[in-house]
JSON list of C-alpha atoms in Angstrom, two decimals:
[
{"chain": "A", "resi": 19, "resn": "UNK", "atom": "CA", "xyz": [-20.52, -4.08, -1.05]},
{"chain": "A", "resi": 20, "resn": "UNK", "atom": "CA", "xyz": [-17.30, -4.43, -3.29]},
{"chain": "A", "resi": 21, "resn": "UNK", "atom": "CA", "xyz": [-16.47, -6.93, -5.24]},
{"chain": "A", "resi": 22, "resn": "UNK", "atom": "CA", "xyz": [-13.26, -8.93, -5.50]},
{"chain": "A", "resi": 23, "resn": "UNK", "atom": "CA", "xyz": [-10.20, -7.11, -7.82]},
{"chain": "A", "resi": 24, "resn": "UNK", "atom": "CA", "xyz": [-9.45, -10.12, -9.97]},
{"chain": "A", "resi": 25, "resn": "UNK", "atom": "CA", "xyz": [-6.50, -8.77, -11.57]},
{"chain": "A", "resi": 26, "resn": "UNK", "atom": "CA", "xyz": [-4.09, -7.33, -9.15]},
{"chain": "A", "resi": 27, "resn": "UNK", "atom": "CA", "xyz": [-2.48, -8.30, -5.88]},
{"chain": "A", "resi": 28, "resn": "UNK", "atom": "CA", "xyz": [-1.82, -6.21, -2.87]},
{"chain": "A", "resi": 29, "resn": "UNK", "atom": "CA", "xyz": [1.61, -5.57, -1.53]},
{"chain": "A", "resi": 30, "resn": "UNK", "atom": "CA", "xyz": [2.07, -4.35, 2.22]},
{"chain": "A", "resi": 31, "resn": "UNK", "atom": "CA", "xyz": [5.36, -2.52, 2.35]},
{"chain": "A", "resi": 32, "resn": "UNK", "atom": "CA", "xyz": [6.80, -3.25, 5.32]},
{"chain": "A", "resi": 33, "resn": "UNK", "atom": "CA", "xyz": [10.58, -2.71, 4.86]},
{"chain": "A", "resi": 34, "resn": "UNK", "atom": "CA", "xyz": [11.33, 0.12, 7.18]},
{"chain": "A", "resi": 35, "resn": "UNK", "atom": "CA", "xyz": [11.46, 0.71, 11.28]},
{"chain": "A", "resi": 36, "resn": "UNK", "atom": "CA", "xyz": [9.64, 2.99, 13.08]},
{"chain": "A", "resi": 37, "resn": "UNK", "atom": "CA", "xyz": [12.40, 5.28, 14.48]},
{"chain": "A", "resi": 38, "resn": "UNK", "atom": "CA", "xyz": [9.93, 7.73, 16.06]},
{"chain": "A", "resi": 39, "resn": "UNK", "atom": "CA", "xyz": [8.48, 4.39, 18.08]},
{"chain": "A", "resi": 40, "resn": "UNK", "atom": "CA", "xyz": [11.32, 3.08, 19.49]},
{"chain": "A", "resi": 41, "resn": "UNK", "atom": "CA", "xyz": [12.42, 1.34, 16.48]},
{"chain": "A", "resi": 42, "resn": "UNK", "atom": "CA", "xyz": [9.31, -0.70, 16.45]},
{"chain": "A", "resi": 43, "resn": "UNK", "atom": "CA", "xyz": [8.02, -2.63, 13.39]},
{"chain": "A", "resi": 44, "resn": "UNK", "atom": "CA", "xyz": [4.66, -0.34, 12.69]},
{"chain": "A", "resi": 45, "resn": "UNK", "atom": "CA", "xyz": [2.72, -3.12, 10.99]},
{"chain": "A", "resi": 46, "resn": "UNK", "atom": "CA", "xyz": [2.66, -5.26, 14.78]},
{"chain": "A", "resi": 47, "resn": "UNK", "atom": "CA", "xyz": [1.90, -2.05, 16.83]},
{"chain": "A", "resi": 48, "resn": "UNK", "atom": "CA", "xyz": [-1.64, -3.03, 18.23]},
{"chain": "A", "resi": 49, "resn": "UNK", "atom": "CA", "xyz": [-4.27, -0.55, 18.60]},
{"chain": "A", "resi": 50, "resn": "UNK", "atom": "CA", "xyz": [-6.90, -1.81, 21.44]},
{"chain": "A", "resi": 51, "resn": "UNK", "atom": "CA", "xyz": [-5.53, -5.57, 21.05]},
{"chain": "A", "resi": 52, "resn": "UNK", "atom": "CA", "xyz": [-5.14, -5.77, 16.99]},
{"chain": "A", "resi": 53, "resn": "UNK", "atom": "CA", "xyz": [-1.92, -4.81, 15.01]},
{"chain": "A", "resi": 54, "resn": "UNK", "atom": "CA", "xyz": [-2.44, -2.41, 12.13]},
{"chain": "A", "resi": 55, "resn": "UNK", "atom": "CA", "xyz": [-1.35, -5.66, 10.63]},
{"chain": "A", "resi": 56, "resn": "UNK", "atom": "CA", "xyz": [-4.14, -7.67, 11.52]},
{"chain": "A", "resi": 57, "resn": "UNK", "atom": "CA", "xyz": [-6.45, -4.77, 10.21]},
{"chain": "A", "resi": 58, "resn": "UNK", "atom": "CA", "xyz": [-5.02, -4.51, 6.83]},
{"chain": "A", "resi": 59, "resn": "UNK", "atom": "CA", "xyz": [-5.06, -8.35, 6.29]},
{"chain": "A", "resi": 60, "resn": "UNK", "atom": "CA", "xyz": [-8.95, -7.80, 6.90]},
{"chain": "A", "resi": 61, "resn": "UNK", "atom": "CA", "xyz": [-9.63, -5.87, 4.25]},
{"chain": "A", "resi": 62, "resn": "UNK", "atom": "CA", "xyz": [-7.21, -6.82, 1.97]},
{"chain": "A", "resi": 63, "resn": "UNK", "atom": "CA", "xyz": [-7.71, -10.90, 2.04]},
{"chain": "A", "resi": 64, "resn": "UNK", "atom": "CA", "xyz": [-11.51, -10.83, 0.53]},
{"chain": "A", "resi": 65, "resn": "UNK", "atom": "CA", "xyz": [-10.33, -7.64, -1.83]},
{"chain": "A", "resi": 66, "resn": "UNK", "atom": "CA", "xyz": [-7.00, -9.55, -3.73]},
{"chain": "A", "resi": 67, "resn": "UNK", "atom": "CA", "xyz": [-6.29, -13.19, -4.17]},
{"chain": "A", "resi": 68, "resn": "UNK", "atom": "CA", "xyz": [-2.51, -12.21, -3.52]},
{"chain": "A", "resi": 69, "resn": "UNK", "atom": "CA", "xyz": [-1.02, -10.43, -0.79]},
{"chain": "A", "resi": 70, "resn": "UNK", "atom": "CA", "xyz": [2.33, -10.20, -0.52]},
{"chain": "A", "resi": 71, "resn": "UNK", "atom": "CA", "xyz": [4.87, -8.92, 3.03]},
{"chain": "A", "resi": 72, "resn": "UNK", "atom": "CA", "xyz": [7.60, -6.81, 1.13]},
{"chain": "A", "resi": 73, "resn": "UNK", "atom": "CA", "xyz": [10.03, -7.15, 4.13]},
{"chain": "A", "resi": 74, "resn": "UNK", "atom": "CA", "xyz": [13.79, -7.99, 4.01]},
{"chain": "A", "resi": 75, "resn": "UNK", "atom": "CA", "xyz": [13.30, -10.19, 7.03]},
{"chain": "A", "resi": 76, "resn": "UNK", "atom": "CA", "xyz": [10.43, -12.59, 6.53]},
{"chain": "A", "resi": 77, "resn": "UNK", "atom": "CA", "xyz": [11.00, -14.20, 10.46]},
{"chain": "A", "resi": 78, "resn": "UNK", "atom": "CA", "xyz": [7.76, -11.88, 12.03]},
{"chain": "A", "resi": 79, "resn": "UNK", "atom": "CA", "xyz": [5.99, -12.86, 9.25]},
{"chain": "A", "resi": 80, "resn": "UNK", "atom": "CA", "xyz": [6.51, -16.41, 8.99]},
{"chain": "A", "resi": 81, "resn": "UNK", "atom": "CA", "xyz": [2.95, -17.66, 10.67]},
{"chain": "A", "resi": 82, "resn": "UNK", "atom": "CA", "xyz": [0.40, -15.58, 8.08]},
{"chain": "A", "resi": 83, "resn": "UNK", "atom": "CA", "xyz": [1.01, -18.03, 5.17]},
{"chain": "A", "resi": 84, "resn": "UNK", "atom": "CA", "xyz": [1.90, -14.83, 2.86]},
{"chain": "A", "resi": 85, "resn": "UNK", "atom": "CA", "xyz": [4.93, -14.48, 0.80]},
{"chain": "A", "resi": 86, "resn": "UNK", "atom": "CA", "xyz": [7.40, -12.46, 1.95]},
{"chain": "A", "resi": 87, "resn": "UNK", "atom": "CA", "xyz": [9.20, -10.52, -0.50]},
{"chain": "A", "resi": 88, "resn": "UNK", "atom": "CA", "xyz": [13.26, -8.93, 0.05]},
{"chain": "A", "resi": 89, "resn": "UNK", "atom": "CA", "xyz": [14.10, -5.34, -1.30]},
{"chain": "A", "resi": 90, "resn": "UNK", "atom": "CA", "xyz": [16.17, -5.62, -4.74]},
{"chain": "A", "resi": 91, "resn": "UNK", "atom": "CA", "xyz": [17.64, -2.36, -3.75]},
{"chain": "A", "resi": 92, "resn": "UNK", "atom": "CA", "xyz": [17.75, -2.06, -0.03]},
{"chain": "A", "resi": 93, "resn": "UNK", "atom": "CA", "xyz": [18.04, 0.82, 1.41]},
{"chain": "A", "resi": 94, "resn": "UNK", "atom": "CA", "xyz": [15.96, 2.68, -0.99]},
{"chain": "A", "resi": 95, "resn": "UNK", "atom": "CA", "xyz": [12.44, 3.09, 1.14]},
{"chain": "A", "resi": 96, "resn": "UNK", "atom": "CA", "xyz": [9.50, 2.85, -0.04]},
{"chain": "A", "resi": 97, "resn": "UNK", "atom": "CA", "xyz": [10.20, 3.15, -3.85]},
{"chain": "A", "resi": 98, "resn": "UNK", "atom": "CA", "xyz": [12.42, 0.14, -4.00]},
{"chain": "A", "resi": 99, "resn": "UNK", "atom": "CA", "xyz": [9.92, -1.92, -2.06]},
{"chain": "A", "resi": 100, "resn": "UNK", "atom": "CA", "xyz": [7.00, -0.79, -4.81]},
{"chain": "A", "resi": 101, "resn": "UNK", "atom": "CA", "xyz": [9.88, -2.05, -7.15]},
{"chain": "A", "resi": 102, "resn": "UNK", "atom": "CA", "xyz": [9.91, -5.38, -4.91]},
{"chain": "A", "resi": 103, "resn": "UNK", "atom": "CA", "xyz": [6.45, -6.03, -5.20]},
{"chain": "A", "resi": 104, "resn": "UNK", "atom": "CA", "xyz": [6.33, -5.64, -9.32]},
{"chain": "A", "resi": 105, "resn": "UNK", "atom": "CA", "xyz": [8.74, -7.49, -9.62]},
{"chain": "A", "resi": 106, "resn": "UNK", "atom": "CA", "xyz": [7.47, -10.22, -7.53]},
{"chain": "A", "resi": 107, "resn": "UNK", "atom": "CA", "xyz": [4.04, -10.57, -9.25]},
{"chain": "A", "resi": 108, "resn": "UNK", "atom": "CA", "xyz": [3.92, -12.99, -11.82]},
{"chain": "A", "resi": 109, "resn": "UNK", "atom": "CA", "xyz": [-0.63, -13.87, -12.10]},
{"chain": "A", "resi": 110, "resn": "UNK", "atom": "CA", "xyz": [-1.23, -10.51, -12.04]},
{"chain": "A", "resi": 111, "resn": "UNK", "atom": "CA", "xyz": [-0.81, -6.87, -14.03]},
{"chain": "A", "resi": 112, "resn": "UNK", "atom": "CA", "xyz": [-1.26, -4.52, -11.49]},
{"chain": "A", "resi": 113, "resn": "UNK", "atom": "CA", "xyz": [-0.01, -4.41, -7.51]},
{"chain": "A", "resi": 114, "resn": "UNK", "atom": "CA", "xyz": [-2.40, -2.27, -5.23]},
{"chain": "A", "resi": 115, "resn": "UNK", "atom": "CA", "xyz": [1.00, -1.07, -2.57]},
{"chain": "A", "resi": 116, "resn": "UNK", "atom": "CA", "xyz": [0.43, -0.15, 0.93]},
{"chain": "A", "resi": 117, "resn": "UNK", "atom": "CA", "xyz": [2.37, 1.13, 3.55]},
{"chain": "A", "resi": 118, "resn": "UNK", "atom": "CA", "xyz": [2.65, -0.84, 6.89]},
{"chain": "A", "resi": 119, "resn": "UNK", "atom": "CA", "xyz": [1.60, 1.61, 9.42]},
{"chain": "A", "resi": 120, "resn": "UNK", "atom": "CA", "xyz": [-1.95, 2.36, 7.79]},
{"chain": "A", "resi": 121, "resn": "UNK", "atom": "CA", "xyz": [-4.31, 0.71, 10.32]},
{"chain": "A", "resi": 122, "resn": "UNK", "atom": "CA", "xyz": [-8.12, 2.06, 8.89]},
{"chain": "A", "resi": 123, "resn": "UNK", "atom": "CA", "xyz": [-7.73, 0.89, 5.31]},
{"chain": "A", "resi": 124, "resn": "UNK", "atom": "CA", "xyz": [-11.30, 0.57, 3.42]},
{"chain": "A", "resi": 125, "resn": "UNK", "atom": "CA", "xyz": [-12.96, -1.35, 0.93]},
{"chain": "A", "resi": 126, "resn": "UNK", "atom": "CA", "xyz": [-14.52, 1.44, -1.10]},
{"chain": "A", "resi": 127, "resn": "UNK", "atom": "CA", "xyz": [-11.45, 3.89, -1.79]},
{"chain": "A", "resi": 128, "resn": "UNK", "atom": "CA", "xyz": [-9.49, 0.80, -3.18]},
{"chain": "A", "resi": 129, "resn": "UNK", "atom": "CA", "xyz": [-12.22, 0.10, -5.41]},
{"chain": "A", "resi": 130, "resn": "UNK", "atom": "CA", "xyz": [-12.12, 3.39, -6.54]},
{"chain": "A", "resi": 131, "resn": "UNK", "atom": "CA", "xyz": [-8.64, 4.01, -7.20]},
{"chain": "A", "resi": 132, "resn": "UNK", "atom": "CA", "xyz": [-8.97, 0.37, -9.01]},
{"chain": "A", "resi": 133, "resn": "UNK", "atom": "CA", "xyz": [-11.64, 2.08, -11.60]},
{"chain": "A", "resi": 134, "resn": "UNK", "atom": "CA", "xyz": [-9.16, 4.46, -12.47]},
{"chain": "A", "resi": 135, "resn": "UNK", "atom": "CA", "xyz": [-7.05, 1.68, -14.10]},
{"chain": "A", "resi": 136, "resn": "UNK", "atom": "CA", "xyz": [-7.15, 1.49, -18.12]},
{"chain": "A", "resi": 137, "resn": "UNK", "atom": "CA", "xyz": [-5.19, 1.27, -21.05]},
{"chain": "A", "resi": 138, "resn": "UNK", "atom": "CA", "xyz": [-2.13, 3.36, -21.03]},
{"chain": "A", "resi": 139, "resn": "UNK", "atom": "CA", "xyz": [-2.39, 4.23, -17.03]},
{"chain": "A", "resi": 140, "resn": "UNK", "atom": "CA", "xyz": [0.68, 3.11, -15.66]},
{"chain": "A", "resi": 141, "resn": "UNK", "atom": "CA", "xyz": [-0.38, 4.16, -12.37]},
{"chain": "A", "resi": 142, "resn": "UNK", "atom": "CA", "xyz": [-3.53, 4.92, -9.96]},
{"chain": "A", "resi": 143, "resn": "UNK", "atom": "CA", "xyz": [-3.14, 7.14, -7.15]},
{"chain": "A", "resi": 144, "resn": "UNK", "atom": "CA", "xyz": [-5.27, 9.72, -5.09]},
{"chain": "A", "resi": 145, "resn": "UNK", "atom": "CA", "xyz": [-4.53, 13.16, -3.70]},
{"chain": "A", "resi": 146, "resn": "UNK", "atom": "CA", "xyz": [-5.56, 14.37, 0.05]},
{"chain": "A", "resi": 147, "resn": "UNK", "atom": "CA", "xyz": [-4.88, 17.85, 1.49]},
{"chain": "A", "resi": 148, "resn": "UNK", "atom": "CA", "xyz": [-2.83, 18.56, -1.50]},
{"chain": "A", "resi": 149, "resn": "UNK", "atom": "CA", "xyz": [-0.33, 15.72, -1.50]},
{"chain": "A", "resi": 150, "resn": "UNK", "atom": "CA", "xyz": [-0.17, 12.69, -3.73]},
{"chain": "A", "resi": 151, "resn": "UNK", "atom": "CA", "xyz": [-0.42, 9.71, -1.48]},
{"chain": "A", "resi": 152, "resn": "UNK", "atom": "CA", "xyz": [2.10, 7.04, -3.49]},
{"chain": "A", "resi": 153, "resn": "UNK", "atom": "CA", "xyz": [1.56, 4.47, -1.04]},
{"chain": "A", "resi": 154, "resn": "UNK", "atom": "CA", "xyz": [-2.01, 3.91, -1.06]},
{"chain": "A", "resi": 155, "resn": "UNK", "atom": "CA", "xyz": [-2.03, 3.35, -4.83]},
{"chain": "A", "resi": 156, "resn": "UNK", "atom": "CA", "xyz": [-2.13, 0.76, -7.89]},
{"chain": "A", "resi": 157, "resn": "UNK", "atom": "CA", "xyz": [1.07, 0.11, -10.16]},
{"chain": "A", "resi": 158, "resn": "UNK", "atom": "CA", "xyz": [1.14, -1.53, -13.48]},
{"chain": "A", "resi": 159, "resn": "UNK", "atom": "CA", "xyz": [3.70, -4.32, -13.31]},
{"chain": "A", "resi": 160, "resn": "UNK", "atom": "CA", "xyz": [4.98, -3.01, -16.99]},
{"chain": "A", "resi": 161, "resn": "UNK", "atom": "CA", "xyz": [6.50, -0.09, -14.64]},
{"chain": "A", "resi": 162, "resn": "UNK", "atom": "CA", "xyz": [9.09, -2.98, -12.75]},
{"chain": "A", "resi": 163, "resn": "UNK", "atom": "CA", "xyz": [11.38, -2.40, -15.76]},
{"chain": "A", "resi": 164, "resn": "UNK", "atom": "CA", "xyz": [11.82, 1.74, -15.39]},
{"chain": "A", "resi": 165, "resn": "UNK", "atom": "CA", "xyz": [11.73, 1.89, -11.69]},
{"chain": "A", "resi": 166, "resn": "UNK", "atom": "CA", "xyz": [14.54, -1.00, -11.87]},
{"chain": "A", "resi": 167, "resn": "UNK", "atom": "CA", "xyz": [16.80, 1.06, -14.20]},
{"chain": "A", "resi": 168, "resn": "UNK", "atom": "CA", "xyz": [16.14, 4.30, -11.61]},
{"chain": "A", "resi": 169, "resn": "UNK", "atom": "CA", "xyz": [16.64, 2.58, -8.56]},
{"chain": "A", "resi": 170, "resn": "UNK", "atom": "CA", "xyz": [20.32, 1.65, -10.09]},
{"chain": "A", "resi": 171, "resn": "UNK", "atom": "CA", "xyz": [21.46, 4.66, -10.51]},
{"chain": "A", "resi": 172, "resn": "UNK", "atom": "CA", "xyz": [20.21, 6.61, -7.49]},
{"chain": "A", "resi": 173, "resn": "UNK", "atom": "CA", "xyz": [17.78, 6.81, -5.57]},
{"chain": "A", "resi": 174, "resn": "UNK", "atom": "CA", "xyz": [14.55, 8.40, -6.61]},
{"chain": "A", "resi": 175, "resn": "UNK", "atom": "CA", "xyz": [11.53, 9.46, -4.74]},
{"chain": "A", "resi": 176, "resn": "UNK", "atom": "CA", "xyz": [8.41, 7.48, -5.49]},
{"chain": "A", "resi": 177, "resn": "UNK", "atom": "CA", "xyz": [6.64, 11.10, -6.81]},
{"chain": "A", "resi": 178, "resn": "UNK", "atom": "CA", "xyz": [9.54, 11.36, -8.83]},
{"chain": "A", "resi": 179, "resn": "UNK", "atom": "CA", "xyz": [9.53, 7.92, -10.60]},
{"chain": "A", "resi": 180, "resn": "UNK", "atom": "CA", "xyz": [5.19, 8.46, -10.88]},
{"chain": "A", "resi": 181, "resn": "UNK", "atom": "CA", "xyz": [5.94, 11.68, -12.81]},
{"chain": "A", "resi": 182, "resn": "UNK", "atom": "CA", "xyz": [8.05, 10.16, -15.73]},
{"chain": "A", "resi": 183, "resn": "UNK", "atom": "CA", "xyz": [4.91, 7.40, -15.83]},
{"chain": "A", "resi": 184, "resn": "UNK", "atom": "CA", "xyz": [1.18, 7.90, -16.82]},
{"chain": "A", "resi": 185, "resn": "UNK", "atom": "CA", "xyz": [-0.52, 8.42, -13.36]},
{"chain": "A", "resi": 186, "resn": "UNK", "atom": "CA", "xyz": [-3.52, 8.94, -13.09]},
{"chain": "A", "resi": 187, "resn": "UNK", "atom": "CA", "xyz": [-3.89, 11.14, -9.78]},
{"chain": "A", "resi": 188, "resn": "UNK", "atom": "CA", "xyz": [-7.77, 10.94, -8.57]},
{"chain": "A", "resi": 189, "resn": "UNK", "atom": "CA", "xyz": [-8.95, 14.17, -7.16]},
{"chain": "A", "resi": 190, "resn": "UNK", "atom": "CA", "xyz": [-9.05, 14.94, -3.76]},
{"chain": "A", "resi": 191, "resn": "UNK", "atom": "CA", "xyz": [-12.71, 15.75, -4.06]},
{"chain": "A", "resi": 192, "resn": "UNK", "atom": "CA", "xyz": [-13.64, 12.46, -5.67]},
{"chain": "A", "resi": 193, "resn": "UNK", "atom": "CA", "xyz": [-11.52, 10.90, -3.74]},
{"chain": "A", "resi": 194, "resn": "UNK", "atom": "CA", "xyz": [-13.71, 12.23, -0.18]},
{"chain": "A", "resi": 195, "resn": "UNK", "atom": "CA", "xyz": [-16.43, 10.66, -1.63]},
{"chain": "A", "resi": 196, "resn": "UNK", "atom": "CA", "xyz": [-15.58, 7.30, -1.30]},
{"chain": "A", "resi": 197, "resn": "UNK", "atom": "CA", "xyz": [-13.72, 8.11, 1.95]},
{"chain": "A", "resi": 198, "resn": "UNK", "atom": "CA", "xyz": [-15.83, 10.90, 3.60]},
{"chain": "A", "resi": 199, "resn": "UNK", "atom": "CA", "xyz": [-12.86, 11.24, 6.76]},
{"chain": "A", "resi": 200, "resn": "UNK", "atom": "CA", "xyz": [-9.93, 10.26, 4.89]},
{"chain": "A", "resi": 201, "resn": "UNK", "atom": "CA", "xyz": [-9.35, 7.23, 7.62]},
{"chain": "A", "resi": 202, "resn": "UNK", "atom": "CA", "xyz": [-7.78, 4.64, 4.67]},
{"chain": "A", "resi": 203, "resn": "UNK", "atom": "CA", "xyz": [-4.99, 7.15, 4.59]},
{"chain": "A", "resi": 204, "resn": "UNK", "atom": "CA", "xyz": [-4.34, 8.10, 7.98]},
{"chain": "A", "resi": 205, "resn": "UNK", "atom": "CA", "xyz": [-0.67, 6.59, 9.21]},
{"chain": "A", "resi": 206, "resn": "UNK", "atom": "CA", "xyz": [0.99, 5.95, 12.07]},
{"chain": "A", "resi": 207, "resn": "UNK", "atom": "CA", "xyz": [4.18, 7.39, 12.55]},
{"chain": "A", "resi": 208, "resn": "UNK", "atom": "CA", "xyz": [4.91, 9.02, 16.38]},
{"chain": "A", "resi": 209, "resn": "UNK", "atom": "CA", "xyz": [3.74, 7.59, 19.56]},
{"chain": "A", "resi": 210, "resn": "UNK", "atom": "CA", "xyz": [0.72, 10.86, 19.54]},
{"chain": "A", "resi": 211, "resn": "UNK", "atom": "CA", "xyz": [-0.28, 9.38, 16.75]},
{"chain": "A", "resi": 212, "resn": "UNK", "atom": "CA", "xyz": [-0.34, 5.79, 17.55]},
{"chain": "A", "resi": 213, "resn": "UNK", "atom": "CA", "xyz": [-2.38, 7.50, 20.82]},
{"chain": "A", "resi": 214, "resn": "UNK", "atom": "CA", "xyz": [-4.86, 8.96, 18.75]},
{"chain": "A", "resi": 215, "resn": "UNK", "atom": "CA", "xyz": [-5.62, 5.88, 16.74]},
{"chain": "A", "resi": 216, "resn": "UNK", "atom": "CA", "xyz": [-9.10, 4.58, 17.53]},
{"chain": "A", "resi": 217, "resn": "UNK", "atom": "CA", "xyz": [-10.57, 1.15, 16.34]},
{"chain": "A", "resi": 218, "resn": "UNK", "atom": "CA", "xyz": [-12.94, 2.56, 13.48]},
{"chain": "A", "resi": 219, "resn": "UNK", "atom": "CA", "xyz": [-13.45, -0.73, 11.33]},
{"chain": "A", "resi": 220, "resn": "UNK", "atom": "CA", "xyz": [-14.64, -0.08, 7.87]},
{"chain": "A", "resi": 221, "resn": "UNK", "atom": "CA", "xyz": [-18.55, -0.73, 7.01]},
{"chain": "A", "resi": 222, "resn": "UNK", "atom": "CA", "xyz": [-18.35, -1.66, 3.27]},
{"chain": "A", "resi": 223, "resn": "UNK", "atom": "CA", "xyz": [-16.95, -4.77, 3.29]},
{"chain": "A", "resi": 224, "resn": "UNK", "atom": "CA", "xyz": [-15.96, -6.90, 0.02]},
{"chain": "A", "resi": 225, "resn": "UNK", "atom": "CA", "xyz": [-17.82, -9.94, -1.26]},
{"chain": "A", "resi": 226, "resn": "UNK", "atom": "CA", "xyz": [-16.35, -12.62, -3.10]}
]
């Protein structure tokens, strides 16, 4: 079982198309009669007290009583809607961001990446296969301000803005142990892929 994360909220990033599906918003693609949506609201809901849509249009949204947050700086992908979801917490010092088209998140790798968290980390995120994975990690809301003064002069890549912070990049091997088959981070972004999704729903679920 894991327990609630009292001091952060969760931010679904859900700003961009799917232009490899048609143009289709990834977070309502269903996979056997659920969007990935649907699934990440699961786990996240008992995990955060906040959740939070960063979406310039908040219209598909409307209906799942969450805020919906605009880009500051659209058109910059995913790092300006990390730079969204900082900005927009105001209860909380850290934001656990997600991307949209993750459908098999877990309870047990977000707690993990949340231990990670501690004075001076500016940023929590883990590595698989030998990439960083900057959208499936936790961002202190102190980093609003740098990624702010980046984003307005150009347009940086999330790795980019991470390396001028204090990340702390969790291994991929103790990263495996809290998610043996890497499912939290698998995406969906072709139509083979959205084919190959099956409807593995986590076991650890959180308490409050």
């Amino acid at each position: 079982m894991v327990s609630m994360i009292a001091d952060a909220s969760a931010a679904i990033l859900a700003g961009g198309t799917g232009t490899r599906l048609g143009g289709a918003a990834k977070a309502f693609l269903e996979i056997e009669g659920r969007s990935i949506l649907a699934r990440q609201l699961e786990v996240l809901r008992p995990l955060f007290a906040e959740v939070l849509i960063i979406a310039n249009d908040p219209v598909p949204y409307s209906e799942l009583g969450l805020r919906v947050v605009p880009d500051r700086f659209p058109g910059r992908g995913a790092p300006g809607g990390v730079h969204a979801a900082l900005e927009a917490v105001s209860s909380f010092g850290w934001v656990f961001c997600v991307a949209c088209d993750m459908p098999f998140l877990q309870a047990s790798p977000i707690a993990l990446l949340a231990a990670h968290r501690g004075q001076g980390v500016d940023a929590v995120m883990p590595i698989r296969r030998g990439y960083y994975e900057p959208l499936f990690a936790f961002y202190a809301r102190t980093l609003a301000a740098p990624f702010g003064k980046a984003l307005s002069v150009g347009a940086p890549s999330l790795v980019r803005l991470l390396d001028a912070a204090s990340t702390v990049r969790v291994s991929e091997e103790e990263y495996t142990r809290a998610d043996p088959g890497g499912r939290s981070l698998e995406n969906v972004n072709t139509p083979e892929d959205l084919a190959r999704a099956s409807p593995r729903a986590p076991r650890d679920q959180p308490r409050r």
